[in-house]
Amino acid sequence: MSDLLKHGRLAYVVPPGAHEVVLAKFCQYDPEDPGYFAYFGTEHTDRPELVEIVELVVTRSVS
């Protein structure tokens, strides 16, 4: 599923050491960098290989 990640994509993930699913935003400013997940309401981040991706959030434009 990590091959579907792109900058700004939202996902439900389980952070390392946690037992609950949380909403996170994937950030990747440099294509050479693996990027990271940023958690809402905190400054904590994790690399994609450290989290369990439960589900990617479906987003769409509203016209």
mmCIF file of N, CA, C and O in Angstrom:
data_model
loop_
_atom_site.group_PDB
_atom_site.id
_atom_site.type_symbol
_atom_site.label_atom_id
_atom_site.label_comp_id
_atom_site.label_asym_id
_atom_site.label_seq_id
_atom_site.Cartn_x
_atom_site.Cartn_y
_atom_site.Cartn_z
ATOM 1 N N MET A 1 0.824 -1.194 0.000
ATOM 2 C CA MET A 1 0.000 0.000 0.000
ATOM 3 C C MET A 1 0.868 1.259 0.000
ATOM 4 O O MET A 1 0.431 2.308 -0.429
ATOM 5 N N SER A 2 2.096 1.130 0.472
ATOM 6 C CA SER A 2 2.961 2.305 0.545
ATOM 7 C C SER A 2 3.305 2.870 -0.826
ATOM 8 O O SER A 2 3.693 4.021 -0.941
ATOM 9 N N ASP A 3 3.151 2.068 -1.889
ATOM 10 C CA ASP A 3 3.413 2.579 -3.236
ATOM 11 C C ASP A 3 2.341 3.579 -3.675
ATOM 12 O O ASP A 3 2.530 4.314 -4.626
ATOM 13 N N LEU A 4 1.212 3.633 -2.979
ATOM 14 C CA LEU A 4 0.146 4.587 -3.291
ATOM 15 C C LEU A 4 0.296 5.909 -2.539
ATOM 16 O O LEU A 4 -0.502 6.816 -2.729
ATOM 17 N N LEU A 5 1.316 6.006 -1.697
ATOM 18 C CA LEU A 5 1.509 7.224 -0.907
ATOM 19 C C LEU A 5 2.061 8.340 -1.774
ATOM 20 O O LEU A 5 2.961 8.135 -2.589
ATOM 21 N N LYS A 6 1.504 9.528 -1.592
ATOM 22 C CA LYS A 6 2.032 10.728 -2.226
ATOM 23 C C LYS A 6 1.801 11.877 -1.263
ATOM 24 O O LYS A 6 0.991 11.780 -0.340
ATOM 25 N N HIS A 7 2.526 12.962 -1.462
ATOM 26 C CA HIS A 7 2.466 14.093 -0.538
ATOM 27 C C HIS A 7 1.021 14.566 -0.328
ATOM 28 O O HIS A 7 0.277 14.755 -1.282
ATOM 29 N N GLY A 8 0.644 14.695 0.922
ATOM 30 C CA GLY A 8 -0.676 15.200 1.268
ATOM 31 C C GLY A 8 -1.729 14.124 1.460
ATOM 32 O O GLY A 8 -2.845 14.414 1.885
ATOM 33 N N ARG A 9 -1.405 12.875 1.163
ATOM 34 C CA ARG A 9 -2.379 11.791 1.278
ATOM 35 C C ARG A 9 -2.671 11.499 2.738
ATOM 36 O O ARG A 9 -1.778 11.480 3.581
ATOM 37 N N LEU A 10 -3.942 11.300 3.064
ATOM 38 C CA LEU A 10 -4.357 10.954 4.413
ATOM 39 C C LEU A 10 -4.490 9.445 4.535
ATOM 40 O O LEU A 10 -4.873 8.764 3.577
ATOM 41 N N ALA A 11 -4.190 8.935 5.717
ATOM 42 C CA ALA A 11 -4.294 7.498 5.945
ATOM 43 C C ALA A 11 -4.602 7.235 7.411
ATOM 44 O O ALA A 11 -4.221 8.018 8.293
ATOM 45 N N TYR A 12 -5.295 6.147 7.640
ATOM 46 C CA TYR A 12 -5.476 5.653 9.001
ATOM 47 C C TYR A 12 -4.322 4.700 9.259
ATOM 48 O O TYR A 12 -4.107 3.750 8.501
ATOM 49 N N VAL A 13 -3.562 4.967 10.312
ATOM 50 C CA VAL A 13 -2.374 4.173 10.607
ATOM 51 C C VAL A 13 -2.334 3.811 12.090
ATOM 52 O O VAL A 13 -2.981 4.449 12.918
ATOM 53 N N VAL A 14 -1.545 2.795 12.389
ATOM 54 C CA VAL A 14 -1.241 2.438 13.772
ATOM 55 C C VAL A 14 0.226 2.788 13.983
ATOM 56 O O VAL A 14 1.112 2.155 13.394
ATOM 57 N N PRO A 15 0.504 3.812 14.793
ATOM 58 C CA PRO A 15 1.894 4.202 15.048
ATOM 59 C C PRO A 15 2.640 3.116 15.823
ATOM 60 O O PRO A 15 2.018 2.292 16.496
ATOM 61 N N PRO A 16 3.963 3.120 15.758
ATOM 62 C CA PRO A 16 4.736 2.124 16.499
ATOM 63 C C PRO A 16 4.474 2.226 18.000
ATOM 64 O O PRO A 16 4.439 3.324 18.560
ATOM 65 N N GLY A 17 4.242 1.085 18.628
ATOM 66 C CA GLY A 17 3.999 1.053 20.067
ATOM 67 C C GLY A 17 2.577 1.384 20.475
ATOM 68 O O GLY A 17 2.240 1.344 21.648
ATOM 69 N N ALA A 18 1.721 1.730 19.519
ATOM 70 C CA ALA A 18 0.330 2.090 19.824
ATOM 71 C C ALA A 18 -0.588 0.916 19.504
ATOM 72 O O ALA A 18 -0.212 -0.017 18.791
ATOM 73 N N HIS A 19 -1.789 0.984 20.034
ATOM 74 C CA HIS A 19 -2.787 -0.055 19.785
ATOM 75 C C HIS A 19 -4.067 0.537 19.205
ATOM 76 O O HIS A 19 -5.066 -0.154 19.131
ATOM 77 N N GLU A 20 -4.011 1.807 18.827
ATOM 78 C CA GLU A 20 -5.184 2.485 18.283
ATOM 79 C C GLU A 20 -4.873 3.035 16.900
ATOM 80 O O GLU A 20 -3.746 3.443 16.606
ATOM 81 N N VAL A 21 -5.889 3.069 16.070
ATOM 82 C CA VAL A 21 -5.776 3.636 14.726
ATOM 83 C C VAL A 21 -5.947 5.148 14.824
ATOM 84 O O VAL A 21 -6.848 5.624 15.513
ATOM 85 N N VAL A 22 -5.072 5.884 14.155
ATOM 86 C CA VAL A 22 -5.154 7.345 14.145
ATOM 87 C C VAL A 22 -5.068 7.846 12.704
ATOM 88 O O VAL A 22 -4.553 7.167 11.817
ATOM 89 N N LEU A 23 -5.561 9.056 12.493
ATOM 90 C CA LEU A 23 -5.488 9.697 11.182
ATOM 91 C C LEU A 23 -4.163 10.440 11.081
ATOM 92 O O LEU A 23 -3.773 11.166 11.991
ATOM 93 N N ALA A 24 -3.478 10.247 9.956
ATOM 94 C CA ALA A 24 -2.194 10.910 9.745
ATOM 95 C C ALA A 24 -2.098 11.399 8.303
ATOM 96 O O ALA A 24 -2.773 10.885 7.418
ATOM 97 N N LYS A 25 -1.248 12.383 8.105
ATOM 98 C CA LYS A 25 -1.015 12.942 6.770
ATOM 99 C C LYS A 25 0.386 12.556 6.328
ATOM 100 O O LYS A 25 1.351 12.727 7.079
ATOM 101 N N PHE A 26 0.492 12.036 5.100
ATOM 102 C CA PHE A 26 1.801 11.684 4.569
ATOM 103 C C PHE A 26 2.441 12.924 3.947
ATOM 104 O O PHE A 26 1.817 13.621 3.148
ATOM 105 N N CYS A 27 3.685 13.188 4.303
ATOM 106 C CA CYS A 27 4.417 14.350 3.789
ATOM 107 C C CYS A 27 5.701 13.872 3.126
ATOM 108 O O CYS A 27 6.452 13.085 3.697
ATOM 109 N N GLN A 28 5.921 14.352 1.908
ATOM 110 C CA GLN A 28 7.145 14.011 1.178
ATOM 111 C C GLN A 28 7.502 15.199 0.297
ATOM 112 O O GLN A 28 7.010 15.344 -0.806
ATOM 113 N N TYR A 29 8.375 16.046 0.803
ATOM 114 C CA TYR A 29 8.742 17.259 0.086
ATOM 115 C C TYR A 29 9.837 17.022 -0.947
ATOM 116 O O TYR A 29 9.988 17.783 -1.884
ATOM 117 N N ASP A 30 10.616 15.962 -0.762
ATOM 118 C CA ASP A 30 11.694 15.625 -1.682
ATOM 119 C C ASP A 30 11.462 14.203 -2.189
ATOM 120 O O ASP A 30 11.358 13.270 -1.386
ATOM 121 N N PRO A 31 11.362 14.001 -3.507
ATOM 122 C CA PRO A 31 11.116 12.652 -4.044
ATOM 123 C C PRO A 31 12.188 11.629 -3.660
ATOM 124 O O PRO A 31 11.927 10.439 -3.653
ATOM 125 N N GLU A 32 13.385 12.092 -3.339
ATOM 126 C CA GLU A 32 14.468 11.197 -2.933
ATOM 127 C C GLU A 32 14.334 10.763 -1.473
ATOM 128 O O GLU A 32 14.959 9.795 -1.056
ATOM 129 N N ASP A 33 13.540 11.488 -0.700
ATOM 130 C CA ASP A 33 13.331 11.191 0.722
ATOM 131 C C ASP A 33 12.139 10.250 0.866
ATOM 132 O O ASP A 33 11.161 10.379 0.129
ATOM 133 N N PRO A 34 12.176 9.295 1.809
ATOM 134 C CA PRO A 34 11.047 8.371 1.955
ATOM 135 C C PRO A 34 9.778 9.015 2.508
ATOM 136 O O PRO A 34 8.708 8.432 2.445
ATOM 137 N N GLY A 35 9.885 10.226 3.025
ATOM 138 C CA GLY A 35 8.719 10.912 3.576
ATOM 139 C C GLY A 35 8.433 10.484 4.996
ATOM 140 O O GLY A 35 9.184 9.718 5.604
ATOM 141 N N TYR A 36 7.322 10.988 5.533
ATOM 142 C CA TYR A 36 6.949 10.670 6.913
ATOM 143 C C TYR A 36 5.463 10.903 7.103
ATOM 144 O O TYR A 36 4.817 11.595 6.314
ATOM 145 N N PHE A 37 4.911 10.305 8.147
ATOM 146 C CA PHE A 37 3.525 10.552 8.545
ATOM 147 C C PHE A 37 3.522 11.566 9.668
ATOM 148 O O PHE A 37 4.273 11.429 10.642
ATOM 149 N N ALA A 38 2.702 12.594 9.545
ATOM 150 C CA ALA A 38 2.517 13.598 10.590
ATOM 151 C C ALA A 38 1.141 13.369 11.217
ATOM 152 O O ALA A 38 0.160 13.170 10.503
ATOM 153 N N TYR A 39 1.105 13.378 12.537
ATOM 154 C CA TYR A 39 -0.134 13.120 13.267
ATOM 155 C C TYR A 39 -0.792 14.436 13.653
ATOM 156 O O TYR A 39 -0.124 15.359 14.105
ATOM 157 N N PHE A 40 -2.093 14.509 13.489
ATOM 158 C CA PHE A 40 -2.836 15.722 13.801
ATOM 159 C C PHE A 40 -2.840 15.962 15.307
ATOM 160 O O PHE A 40 -3.000 15.029 16.094
ATOM 161 N N GLY A 41 -2.638 17.213 15.702
ATOM 162 C CA GLY A 41 -2.659 17.582 17.110
ATOM 163 C C GLY A 41 -1.364 17.304 17.849
ATOM 164 O O GLY A 41 -1.312 17.426 19.064
ATOM 165 N N THR A 42 -0.315 16.933 17.125
ATOM 166 C CA THR A 42 0.978 16.646 17.741
ATOM 167 C C THR A 42 2.092 16.985 16.757
ATOM 168 O O THR A 42 1.837 17.129 15.566
ATOM 169 N N GLU A 43 3.296 17.121 17.259
ATOM 170 C CA GLU A 43 4.444 17.374 16.390
ATOM 171 C C GLU A 43 5.202 16.087 16.065
ATOM 172 O O GLU A 43 6.202 16.114 15.372
ATOM 173 N N HIS A 44 4.707 14.966 16.550
ATOM 174 C CA HIS A 44 5.367 13.673 16.344
ATOM 175 C C HIS A 44 5.204 13.205 14.901
ATOM 176 O O HIS A 44 4.151 13.393 14.296
ATOM 177 N N THR A 45 6.249 12.604 14.360
ATOM 178 C CA THR A 45 6.207 12.038 13.007
ATOM 179 C C THR A 45 6.843 10.648 13.019
ATOM 180 O O THR A 45 7.632 10.329 13.909
ATOM 181 N N ASP A 46 6.478 9.824 12.023
ATOM 182 C CA ASP A 46 7.068 8.502 11.859
ATOM 183 C C ASP A 46 7.304 8.222 10.388
ATOM 184 O O ASP A 46 6.516 8.642 9.529
ATOM 185 N N ARG A 47 8.352 7.501 10.095
ATOM 186 C CA ARG A 47 8.634 7.043 8.741
ATOM 187 C C ARG A 47 7.600 5.994 8.338
ATOM 188 O O ARG A 47 7.099 5.260 9.189
ATOM 189 N N PRO A 48 7.286 5.895 7.053
ATOM 190 C CA PRO A 48 6.260 4.949 6.598
ATOM 191 C C PRO A 48 6.544 3.493 6.972
ATOM 192 O O PRO A 48 5.625 2.735 7.258
ATOM 193 N N GLU A 49 7.806 3.107 6.987
ATOM 194 C CA GLU A 49 8.125 1.712 7.296
ATOM 195 C C GLU A 49 7.904 1.356 8.766
ATOM 196 O O GLU A 49 7.876 0.181 9.126
ATOM 197 N N LEU A 50 7.697 2.377 9.611
ATOM 198 C CA LEU A 50 7.496 2.123 11.035
ATOM 199 C C LEU A 50 6.029 2.000 11.433
ATOM 200 O O LEU A 50 5.733 1.565 12.541
ATOM 201 N N VAL A 51 5.130 2.401 10.564
ATOM 202 C CA VAL A 51 3.704 2.369 10.898
ATOM 203 C C VAL A 51 2.999 1.250 10.138
ATOM 204 O O VAL A 51 3.472 0.792 9.107
ATOM 205 N N GLU A 52 1.878 0.835 10.682
ATOM 206 C CA GLU A 52 1.011 -0.104 9.970
ATOM 207 C C GLU A 52 -0.081 0.710 9.298
ATOM 208 O O GLU A 52 -0.860 1.385 9.978
ATOM 209 N N ILE A 53 -0.126 0.704 7.987
ATOM 210 C CA ILE A 53 -1.156 1.439 7.254
ATOM 211 C C ILE A 53 -2.410 0.576 7.230
ATOM 212 O O ILE A 53 -2.404 -0.521 6.682
ATOM 213 N N VAL A 54 -3.479 1.074 7.845
ATOM 214 C CA VAL A 54 -4.729 0.331 7.920
ATOM 215 C C VAL A 54 -5.565 0.588 6.676
ATOM 216 O O VAL A 54 -6.084 -0.335 6.055
ATOM 217 N N GLU A 55 -5.671 1.871 6.310
ATOM 218 C CA GLU A 55 -6.502 2.234 5.164
ATOM 219 C C GLU A 55 -6.119 3.628 4.674
ATOM 220 O O GLU A 55 -5.880 4.529 5.476
ATOM 221 N N LEU A 56 -6.053 3.792 3.364
ATOM 222 C CA LEU A 56 -5.849 5.114 2.785
ATOM 223 C C LEU A 56 -7.205 5.811 2.706
ATOM 224 O O LEU A 56 -8.207 5.173 2.358
ATOM 225 N N VAL A 57 -7.235 7.077 3.025
ATOM 226 C CA VAL A 57 -8.471 7.845 2.997
ATOM 227 C C VAL A 57 -8.760 8.265 1.567
ATOM 228 O O VAL A 57 -7.874 8.741 0.856
ATOM 229 N N VAL A 58 -9.970 8.063 1.143
ATOM 230 C CA VAL A 58 -10.392 8.462 -0.206
ATOM 231 C C VAL A 58 -10.751 9.941 -0.159
ATOM 232 O O VAL A 58 -11.585 10.361 0.631
ATOM 233 N N THR A 59 -10.071 10.708 -0.976
ATOM 234 C CA THR A 59 -10.368 12.138 -1.068
ATOM 235 C C THR A 59 -10.752 12.460 -2.506
ATOM 236 O O THR A 59 -10.285 11.809 -3.433
ATOM 237 N N ARG A 60 -11.590 13.446 -2.659
ATOM 238 C CA ARG A 60 -11.985 13.854 -4.003
ATOM 239 C C ARG A 60 -12.318 15.331 -4.000
ATOM 240 O O ARG A 60 -12.689 15.898 -2.982
ATOM 241 N N SER A 61 -12.247 15.927 -5.155
ATOM 242 C CA SER A 61 -12.576 17.346 -5.300
ATOM 243 C C SER A 61 -14.087 17.497 -5.433
ATOM 244 O O SER A 61 -14.764 16.666 -6.040
ATOM 245 N N VAL A 62 -14.572 18.555 -4.846
ATOM 246 C CA VAL A 62 -15.991 18.860 -4.938
ATOM 247 C C VAL A 62 -16.141 20.108 -5.797
ATOM 248 O O VAL A 62 -15.533 21.128 -5.538
ATOM 249 N N SER A 63 -16.926 19.999 -6.831
ATOM 250 C CA SER A 63 -17.095 21.134 -7.750
ATOM 251 C C SER A 63 -18.364 21.895 -7.426
ATOM 252 O O SER A 63 -19.343 21.380 -7.031
#
